[in-house]
Amino acid sequence: MLDYLYGPGKRDEHTDPHMVASWDDPFVEDPARSPDMTIGDLALILDAPVFALLSKRPAKHVYHVAVRNAPEDRLLTDEEWARVAREMMHASGIAHHGDDQACRWVAIRHADDHIHIVATQARQDGRQPRLRQDIPRMHAAAREFEVEFGLRRLKHGDKTTRKWPKTGEQEKAVRRGLVEPVRETLQREVRQAAAAAADEGDFFARLTAAGVRVNKRVAPDGNITGYSVAMPGDRDGGHRAIWFSGARLAPDLSLPRVRERWRTPVSVPAVGPAEMWQEAERRVRAAADQLGAGGLSQGAGDVAALGDLIVIAAVVSPRMVRDRLRDAAYEFERASRVPGDRALEGQARSLYRESTRLLSQSTAAAGRSDTVAALGFLLALATAIEASRRWHQAQEHRAQTEASGRAGRLLREAVEVTVGASAARDFRPRPKRTASRPSGSRRPATVSGERPMAGVLQEAVPGHVRAILADPAWPALRTRLAAVENAGENPVDVLAAVAARRDLTSADSVAEVLTWRLDGWSRQRGASAAVTGTSPSSTPTGSTGRSSGPRAAGTRRSPGDEERKGPRRAR
């Protein structure tokens, strides 16, 4: 274990591995910092109490704990990590404060965001430690540090968290060249099938159509009492298929919980893609006003139905914002589950289920959906997520409140991208004016992107200049404006067009909102140019200056690349 902790690492690179704390500070020397101590010497010192045990030696005497920060947390100092390590050992029962005969342990830091604590499960007085409830007690200590250090606050014990892939599953996915562990793929496929299905037969049929192997557990009386799923080709060392029951994937994917979704059938009229968004928007807005109004159990059912709606919306949403909707569905998953029972017969739940049915019936329109037509629905969905956040906050569901907040931010981002696309579709450039110059004079050469972008702000959004220039998102916005100019378009006109499309006064960050809108603008112009074959600056001879078709942005960026988060957390 010590060789690994002090070594280069197998999956994550280890940087500057060193000891931050030990059972006998400051007298235990660090092999990384002292020429008089080797890793082998440290291992012998740690293991010495095992050979002095009065009772039978345990078959496995190494106690290992990893303590990690969330990606968005600040970096802790070595001194702060040392405090964390001591409190974890005290809480676990390995080494209580002031006990000079406790187990020996060391804390190794080989990355910025976490430490590893390795201990010997043998006290120095020859007895074995009592480790009852060690993990819950360490969780409680971690919650206290989250408050003291101003870190992301988590909540444990409500049994609503998803089942995360184990290290072996993650390493297996890397070896096989998969984009994610099989457990993650199965979670997503089962959740989509459960959200869209009208009944049990439809649920299993959708799983089979998605390429998932299904094994139904049938009771002697012929009733189906459970199910498990597997991915084709996913086998263990004995070449046996690896099956996951629904409950092993997530608490709300067991068969009884899946059945709750269609306990009360819903029916909706068959409508076209354009009317689909309007009908769904109307229902979602009505449901947002009633979310949680029926009490705790009905509120639990309401947020569960809203979670299914976001899952299906991510499948059928326009390609331009589909990645953001998928991330929002991923984030909202925790918010869709709350402790205790849930009632799924409320008015808000019915409206969300009707909206889900409308979208799932129109899956043939996926990929062809009009981004602008979906704008009203996305706005309504953002309102519904905000309503769920307030409800969770009132119920003191901290983890669910934070999950709703993260999902809401992604929805707002999708809304602003859609606003930018709408502005691009309706945009008509101003006629270009040619100023007369004296005979023989030459027009000074300009380099594309050379225009001072602060001046662009002053012309396009004069009321927001000071706030934008002081905003951390200003460099990303400046980059987008330069890309617009490089594509042959006037950044003043473009910025003014996207800014005027929707009010900016309620934005937490005007620079960030405008960046998202310019993402939508660029993607819409690029998509239009791909269809029409026009260039951004093409203007037919003798025209009044209006282009004969939509203009394309010369550089297409993935939306939100400056402000998007990194890979999906392994939280």
mmCIF file of N, CA and C in Angstrom, residues 210-305:
data_model
loop_
_atom_site.group_PDB
_atom_site.id
_atom_site.type_symbol
_atom_site.label_atom_id
_atom_site.label_comp_id
_atom_site.label_asym_id
_atom_site.label_seq_id
_atom_site.Cartn_x
_atom_site.Cartn_y
_atom_site.Cartn_z
ATOM 1 N N ALA A 210 -33.328 -1.105 -26.767
ATOM 2 C CA ALA A 210 -32.108 -0.330 -26.542
ATOM 3 C C ALA A 210 -30.859 -1.197 -26.536
ATOM 4 N N GLY A 211 -31.011 -2.511 -26.724
ATOM 5 C CA GLY A 211 -29.854 -3.396 -26.754
ATOM 6 C C GLY A 211 -29.433 -3.909 -25.402
ATOM 7 N N VAL A 212 -30.310 -3.803 -24.403
ATOM 8 C CA VAL A 212 -30.002 -4.249 -23.050
ATOM 9 C C VAL A 212 -30.564 -5.655 -22.847
ATOM 10 N N ARG A 213 -29.771 -6.535 -22.257
ATOM 11 C CA ARG A 213 -30.251 -7.871 -21.909
ATOM 12 C C ARG A 213 -31.108 -7.776 -20.648
ATOM 13 N N VAL A 214 -32.239 -8.449 -20.642
ATOM 14 C CA VAL A 214 -33.182 -8.364 -19.530
ATOM 15 C C VAL A 214 -33.442 -9.758 -18.985
ATOM 16 N N ASN A 215 -33.387 -9.915 -17.690
ATOM 17 C CA ASN A 215 -33.708 -11.170 -17.016
ATOM 18 C C ASN A 215 -34.812 -10.887 -15.999
ATOM 19 N N LYS A 216 -35.993 -11.437 -16.226
ATOM 20 C CA LYS A 216 -37.123 -11.210 -15.331
ATOM 21 C C LYS A 216 -37.158 -12.288 -14.248
ATOM 22 N N ARG A 217 -37.427 -11.871 -13.026
ATOM 23 C CA ARG A 217 -37.561 -12.808 -11.927
ATOM 24 C C ARG A 217 -39.050 -13.122 -11.768
ATOM 25 N N VAL A 218 -39.412 -14.381 -12.034
ATOM 26 C CA VAL A 218 -40.819 -14.789 -12.064
ATOM 27 C C VAL A 218 -41.119 -15.679 -10.859
ATOM 28 N N ALA A 219 -42.160 -15.363 -10.127
ATOM 29 C CA ALA A 219 -42.572 -16.134 -8.960
ATOM 30 C C ALA A 219 -43.319 -17.400 -9.409
ATOM 31 N N PRO A 220 -43.505 -18.365 -8.515
ATOM 32 C CA PRO A 220 -44.230 -19.591 -8.886
ATOM 33 C C PRO A 220 -45.630 -19.339 -9.419
ATOM 34 N N ASP A 221 -46.265 -18.254 -8.975
ATOM 35 C CA ASP A 221 -47.618 -17.973 -9.465
ATOM 36 C C ASP A 221 -47.619 -17.262 -10.809
ATOM 37 N N GLY A 222 -46.430 -17.045 -11.382
ATOM 38 C CA GLY A 222 -46.343 -16.427 -12.698
ATOM 39 C C GLY A 222 -46.155 -14.930 -12.698
ATOM 40 N N ASN A 223 -46.226 -14.285 -11.533
ATOM 41 C CA ASN A 223 -46.039 -12.842 -11.459
ATOM 42 C C ASN A 223 -44.554 -12.487 -11.509
ATOM 43 N N ILE A 224 -44.257 -11.356 -12.147
ATOM 44 C CA ILE A 224 -42.885 -10.863 -12.209
ATOM 45 C C ILE A 224 -42.616 -10.075 -10.942
ATOM 46 N N THR A 225 -41.613 -10.496 -10.186
ATOM 47 C CA THR A 225 -41.315 -9.855 -8.908
ATOM 48 C C THR A 225 -40.057 -8.995 -8.951
ATOM 49 N N GLY A 226 -39.333 -9.026 -10.024
ATOM 50 C CA GLY A 226 -38.124 -8.226 -10.137
ATOM 51 C C GLY A 226 -37.475 -8.416 -11.494
ATOM 52 N N TYR A 227 -36.387 -7.727 -11.699
ATOM 53 C CA TYR A 227 -35.678 -7.848 -12.979
ATOM 54 C C TYR A 227 -34.213 -7.487 -12.762
ATOM 55 N N SER A 228 -33.394 -7.899 -13.694
ATOM 56 C CA SER A 228 -31.992 -7.496 -13.728
ATOM 57 C C SER A 228 -31.605 -7.284 -15.178
ATOM 58 N N VAL A 229 -30.581 -6.488 -15.384
ATOM 59 C CA VAL A 229 -30.160 -6.121 -16.744
ATOM 60 C C VAL A 229 -28.658 -6.318 -16.873
ATOM 61 N N ALA A 230 -28.225 -6.499 -18.104
ATOM 62 C CA ALA A 230 -26.801 -6.656 -18.403
ATOM 63 C C ALA A 230 -26.549 -6.123 -19.797
ATOM 64 N N MET A 231 -25.322 -5.723 -20.032
ATOM 65 C CA MET A 231 -24.920 -5.279 -21.363
ATOM 66 C C MET A 231 -24.309 -6.451 -22.117
ATOM 67 N N PRO A 232 -24.639 -6.630 -23.381
ATOM 68 C CA PRO A 232 -24.023 -7.707 -24.165
ATOM 69 C C PRO A 232 -22.502 -7.595 -24.144
ATOM 70 N N GLY A 233 -21.841 -8.715 -23.905
ATOM 71 C CA GLY A 233 -20.381 -8.723 -23.893
ATOM 72 C C GLY A 233 -19.750 -8.386 -22.565
ATOM 73 N N ASP A 234 -20.537 -7.936 -21.571
ATOM 74 C CA ASP A 234 -19.968 -7.593 -20.268
ATOM 75 C C ASP A 234 -19.953 -8.854 -19.399
ATOM 76 N N ARG A 235 -18.764 -9.410 -19.191
ATOM 77 C CA ARG A 235 -18.637 -10.671 -18.469
ATOM 78 C C ARG A 235 -17.555 -10.580 -17.409
ATOM 79 N N ASP A 236 -17.639 -11.480 -16.441
ATOM 80 C CA ASP A 236 -16.636 -11.523 -15.391
ATOM 81 C C ASP A 236 -15.497 -12.453 -15.784
ATOM 82 N N GLY A 237 -14.597 -12.731 -14.825
ATOM 83 C CA GLY A 237 -13.449 -13.568 -15.139
ATOM 84 C C GLY A 237 -13.821 -14.979 -15.526
ATOM 85 N N GLY A 238 -15.006 -15.449 -15.093
ATOM 86 C CA GLY A 238 -15.468 -16.779 -15.461
ATOM 87 C C GLY A 238 -16.329 -16.789 -16.699
ATOM 88 N N HIS A 239 -16.308 -15.680 -17.480
ATOM 89 C CA HIS A 239 -17.074 -15.540 -18.725
ATOM 90 C C HIS A 239 -18.581 -15.634 -18.482
ATOM 91 N N ARG A 240 -19.013 -15.235 -17.293
ATOM 92 C CA ARG A 240 -20.441 -15.166 -16.992
ATOM 93 C C ARG A 240 -20.923 -13.724 -17.124
ATOM 94 N N ALA A 241 -22.141 -13.566 -17.622
ATOM 95 C CA ALA A 241 -22.713 -12.225 -17.771
ATOM 96 C C ALA A 241 -22.840 -11.550 -16.409
ATOM 97 N N ILE A 242 -22.567 -10.252 -16.361
ATOM 98 C CA ILE A 242 -22.657 -9.486 -15.119
ATOM 99 C C ILE A 242 -24.020 -8.785 -15.097
ATOM 100 N N TRP A 243 -24.882 -9.206 -14.167
ATOM 101 C CA TRP A 243 -26.237 -8.688 -14.087
ATOM 102 C C TRP A 243 -26.348 -7.682 -12.950
ATOM 103 N N PHE A 244 -27.143 -6.653 -13.190
ATOM 104 C CA PHE A 244 -27.438 -5.636 -12.183
ATOM 105 C C PHE A 244 -28.949 -5.594 -11.975
ATOM 106 N N SER A 245 -29.391 -5.763 -10.753
ATOM 107 C CA SER A 245 -30.818 -5.556 -10.485
ATOM 108 C C SER A 245 -31.117 -4.064 -10.539
ATOM 109 N N GLY A 246 -32.383 -3.723 -10.706
ATOM 110 C CA GLY A 246 -32.738 -2.309 -10.760
ATOM 111 C C GLY A 246 -32.353 -1.575 -9.501
ATOM 112 N N ALA A 247 -32.537 -2.219 -8.331
ATOM 113 C CA ALA A 247 -32.207 -1.571 -7.064
ATOM 114 C C ALA A 247 -30.709 -1.343 -6.925
ATOM 115 N N ARG A 248 -29.871 -2.178 -7.568
ATOM 116 C CA ARG A 248 -28.425 -1.974 -7.530
ATOM 117 C C ARG A 248 -28.002 -0.793 -8.395
ATOM 118 N N LEU A 249 -28.848 -0.393 -9.330
ATOM 119 C CA LEU A 249 -28.521 0.752 -10.179
ATOM 120 C C LEU A 249 -28.880 2.065 -9.491
ATOM 121 N N ALA A 250 -30.069 2.133 -8.894
ATOM 122 C CA ALA A 250 -30.519 3.340 -8.192
ATOM 123 C C ALA A 250 -31.736 2.969 -7.356
ATOM 124 N N PRO A 251 -31.973 3.690 -6.252
ATOM 125 C CA PRO A 251 -33.085 3.335 -5.369
ATOM 126 C C PRO A 251 -34.452 3.376 -6.053
ATOM 127 N N ASP A 252 -34.618 4.240 -7.043
ATOM 128 C CA ASP A 252 -35.933 4.373 -7.669
ATOM 129 C C ASP A 252 -36.059 3.558 -8.949
ATOM 130 N N LEU A 253 -35.129 2.611 -9.182
ATOM 131 C CA LEU A 253 -35.209 1.770 -10.377
ATOM 132 C C LEU A 253 -35.540 0.327 -10.032
ATOM 133 N N SER A 254 -35.878 0.046 -8.780
ATOM 134 C CA SER A 254 -36.399 -1.282 -8.455
ATOM 135 C C SER A 254 -37.748 -1.440 -9.147
ATOM 136 N N LEU A 255 -38.178 -2.683 -9.364
ATOM 137 C CA LEU A 255 -39.430 -2.887 -10.097
ATOM 138 C C LEU A 255 -40.632 -2.260 -9.392
ATOM 139 N N PRO A 256 -40.778 -2.369 -8.066
ATOM 140 C CA PRO A 256 -41.931 -1.690 -7.434
ATOM 141 C C PRO A 256 -41.914 -0.177 -7.666
ATOM 142 N N ARG A 257 -40.726 0.452 -7.615
ATOM 143 C CA ARG A 257 -40.660 1.899 -7.835
ATOM 144 C C ARG A 257 -40.909 2.244 -9.305
ATOM 145 N N VAL A 258 -40.432 1.420 -10.207
ATOM 146 C CA VAL A 258 -40.692 1.663 -11.630
ATOM 147 C C VAL A 258 -42.187 1.549 -11.909
ATOM 148 N N ARG A 259 -42.841 0.576 -11.304
ATOM 149 C CA ARG A 259 -44.282 0.384 -11.538
ATOM 150 C C ARG A 259 -45.089 1.577 -11.059
ATOM 151 N N GLU A 260 -44.616 2.275 -10.045
ATOM 152 C CA GLU A 260 -45.354 3.432 -9.541
ATOM 153 C C GLU A 260 -45.575 4.477 -10.636
ATOM 154 N N ARG A 261 -44.703 4.500 -11.622
ATOM 155 C CA ARG A 261 -44.785 5.541 -12.645
ATOM 156 C C ARG A 261 -46.049 5.422 -13.484
ATOM 157 N N TRP A 262 -46.514 4.234 -13.730
ATOM 158 C CA TRP A 262 -47.716 4.081 -14.560
ATOM 159 C C TRP A 262 -48.897 3.509 -13.779
ATOM 160 N N ARG A 263 -48.862 3.680 -12.460
ATOM 161 C CA ARG A 263 -49.993 3.233 -11.642
ATOM 162 C C ARG A 263 -51.259 3.979 -12.029
ATOM 163 N N THR A 264 -51.129 5.269 -12.314
ATOM 164 C CA THR A 264 -52.267 6.070 -12.790
ATOM 165 C C THR A 264 -52.028 6.403 -14.252
ATOM 166 N N PRO A 265 -52.736 5.767 -15.185
ATOM 167 C CA PRO A 265 -52.496 6.012 -16.613
ATOM 168 C C PRO A 265 -52.803 7.456 -16.996
ATOM 169 N N VAL A 266 -52.055 7.954 -17.968
ATOM 170 C CA VAL A 266 -52.308 9.300 -18.507
ATOM 171 C C VAL A 266 -52.512 9.180 -20.007
ATOM 172 N N SER A 267 -53.306 10.079 -20.538
ATOM 173 C CA SER A 267 -53.550 10.098 -21.985
ATOM 174 C C SER A 267 -53.446 11.528 -22.468
ATOM 175 N N VAL A 268 -52.857 11.682 -23.635
ATOM 176 C CA VAL A 268 -52.684 13.009 -24.234
ATOM 177 C C VAL A 268 -52.995 12.912 -25.717
ATOM 178 N N PRO A 269 -53.384 14.013 -26.331
ATOM 179 C CA PRO A 269 -53.672 13.975 -27.764
ATOM 180 C C PRO A 269 -52.393 13.840 -28.575
ATOM 181 N N ALA A 270 -52.511 13.255 -29.733
ATOM 182 C CA ALA A 270 -51.379 13.163 -30.656
ATOM 183 C C ALA A 270 -51.225 14.504 -31.372
ATOM 184 N N VAL A 271 -50.059 15.111 -31.272
ATOM 185 C CA VAL A 271 -49.820 16.423 -31.868
ATOM 186 C C VAL A 271 -48.508 16.385 -32.638
ATOM 187 N N GLY A 272 -48.297 17.379 -33.501
ATOM 188 C CA GLY A 272 -47.059 17.497 -34.249
ATOM 189 C C GLY A 272 -45.947 18.066 -33.391
ATOM 190 N N PRO A 273 -44.709 18.078 -33.940
ATOM 191 C CA PRO A 273 -43.562 18.556 -33.151
ATOM 192 C C PRO A 273 -43.731 19.978 -32.636
ATOM 193 N N ALA A 274 -44.232 20.898 -33.463
ATOM 194 C CA ALA A 274 -44.362 22.290 -33.018
ATOM 195 C C ALA A 274 -45.378 22.409 -31.886
ATOM 196 N N GLU A 275 -46.554 21.758 -32.052
ATOM 197 C CA GLU A 275 -47.569 21.807 -31.012
ATOM 198 C C GLU A 275 -47.130 21.045 -29.756
ATOM 199 N N MET A 276 -46.248 20.049 -29.946
ATOM 200 C CA MET A 276 -45.761 19.275 -28.805
ATOM 201 C C MET A 276 -45.111 20.183 -27.771
ATOM 202 N N TRP A 277 -44.238 21.077 -28.227
ATOM 203 C CA TRP A 277 -43.554 21.964 -27.293
ATOM 204 C C TRP A 277 -44.537 22.905 -26.602
ATOM 205 N N GLN A 278 -45.510 23.400 -27.345
ATOM 206 C CA GLN A 278 -46.481 24.323 -26.761
ATOM 207 C C GLN A 278 -47.354 23.632 -25.721
ATOM 208 N N GLU A 279 -47.824 22.425 -26.046
ATOM 209 C CA GLU A 279 -48.664 21.689 -25.105
ATOM 210 C C GLU A 279 -47.883 21.320 -23.849
ATOM 211 N N ALA A 280 -46.637 20.863 -24.033
ATOM 212 C CA ALA A 280 -45.816 20.510 -22.876
ATOM 213 C C ALA A 280 -45.516 21.740 -22.033
ATOM 214 N N GLU A 281 -45.243 22.863 -22.676
ATOM 215 C CA GLU A 281 -44.959 24.101 -21.936
ATOM 216 C C GLU A 281 -46.138 24.499 -21.062
ATOM 217 N N ARG A 282 -47.342 24.421 -21.633
ATOM 218 C CA ARG A 282 -48.531 24.819 -20.869
ATOM 219 C C ARG A 282 -48.696 23.954 -19.621
ATOM 220 N N ARG A 283 -48.486 22.666 -19.758
ATOM 221 C CA ARG A 283 -48.640 21.763 -18.617
ATOM 222 C C ARG A 283 -47.540 21.971 -17.576
ATOM 223 N N VAL A 284 -46.316 22.173 -18.036
ATOM 224 C CA VAL A 284 -45.205 22.337 -17.097
ATOM 225 C C VAL A 284 -45.371 23.612 -16.289
ATOM 226 N N ARG A 285 -45.815 24.696 -16.918
ATOM 227 C CA ARG A 285 -46.028 25.942 -16.181
ATOM 228 C C ARG A 285 -47.124 25.776 -15.130
ATOM 229 N N ALA A 286 -48.178 25.070 -15.493
ATOM 230 C CA ALA A 286 -49.258 24.852 -14.531
ATOM 231 C C ALA A 286 -48.788 23.982 -13.374
ATOM 232 N N ALA A 287 -47.967 22.983 -13.680
ATOM 233 C CA ALA A 287 -47.487 22.076 -12.631
ATOM 234 C C ALA A 287 -46.516 22.780 -11.693
ATOM 235 N N ALA A 288 -45.692 23.695 -12.229
ATOM 236 C CA ALA A 288 -44.712 24.392 -11.389
ATOM 237 C C ALA A 288 -45.404 25.186 -10.289
ATOM 238 N N ASP A 289 -46.576 25.715 -10.574
ATOM 239 C CA ASP A 289 -47.310 26.483 -9.560
ATOM 240 C C ASP A 289 -47.873 25.597 -8.453
ATOM 241 N N GLN A 290 -48.018 24.295 -8.740
ATOM 242 C CA GLN A 290 -48.651 23.397 -7.773
ATOM 243 C C GLN A 290 -47.662 22.425 -7.129
ATOM 244 N N LEU A 291 -46.407 22.490 -7.503
ATOM 245 C CA LEU A 291 -45.431 21.519 -7.011
ATOM 246 C C LEU A 291 -45.346 21.570 -5.486
ATOM 247 N N GLY A 292 -45.565 20.430 -4.862
ATOM 248 C CA GLY A 292 -45.457 20.327 -3.418
ATOM 249 C C GLY A 292 -46.625 20.884 -2.643
ATOM 250 N N ALA A 293 -47.653 21.383 -3.326
ATOM 251 C CA ALA A 293 -48.770 21.997 -2.611
ATOM 252 C C ALA A 293 -49.583 20.978 -1.820
ATOM 253 N N GLY A 294 -49.503 19.699 -2.195
ATOM 254 C CA GLY A 294 -50.298 18.677 -1.530
ATOM 255 C C GLY A 294 -49.652 18.059 -0.316
ATOM 256 N N GLY A 295 -48.484 18.549 0.094
ATOM 257 C CA GLY A 295 -47.819 17.988 1.266
ATOM 258 C C GLY A 295 -46.531 17.278 0.892
ATOM 259 N N LEU A 296 -45.893 16.679 1.894
ATOM 260 C CA LEU A 296 -44.579 16.092 1.714
ATOM 261 C C LEU A 296 -44.582 14.914 0.748
ATOM 262 N N SER A 297 -45.506 13.969 0.946
ATOM 263 C CA SER A 297 -45.501 12.775 0.106
ATOM 264 C C SER A 297 -45.870 13.113 -1.332
ATOM 265 N N GLN A 298 -46.825 14.032 -1.530
ATOM 266 C CA GLN A 298 -47.164 14.430 -2.894
ATOM 267 C C GLN A 298 -46.040 15.243 -3.520
ATOM 268 N N GLY A 299 -45.362 16.055 -2.726
ATOM 269 C CA GLY A 299 -44.213 16.780 -3.261
ATOM 270 C C GLY A 299 -43.129 15.828 -3.727
ATOM 271 N N ALA A 300 -42.931 14.731 -2.983
ATOM 272 C CA ALA A 300 -41.956 13.725 -3.395
ATOM 273 C C ALA A 300 -42.337 13.112 -4.734
ATOM 274 N N GLY A 301 -43.629 12.865 -4.920
ATOM 275 C CA GLY A 301 -44.089 12.354 -6.207
ATOM 276 C C GLY A 301 -43.946 13.373 -7.318
ATOM 277 N N ASP A 302 -44.161 14.641 -6.998
ATOM 278 C CA ASP A 302 -44.042 15.689 -8.006
ATOM 279 C C ASP A 302 -42.612 15.791 -8.542
ATOM 280 N N VAL A 303 -41.619 15.803 -7.642
ATOM 281 C CA VAL A 303 -40.238 15.942 -8.113
ATOM 282 C C VAL A 303 -39.779 14.685 -8.825
ATOM 283 N N ALA A 304 -40.331 13.513 -8.442
ATOM 284 C CA ALA A 304 -39.998 12.280 -9.159
ATOM 285 C C ALA A 304 -40.498 12.348 -10.601
ATOM 286 N N ALA A 305 -41.737 12.828 -10.776
ATOM 287 C CA ALA A 305 -42.288 12.953 -12.127
ATOM 288 C C ALA A 305 -41.540 14.018 -12.934
#
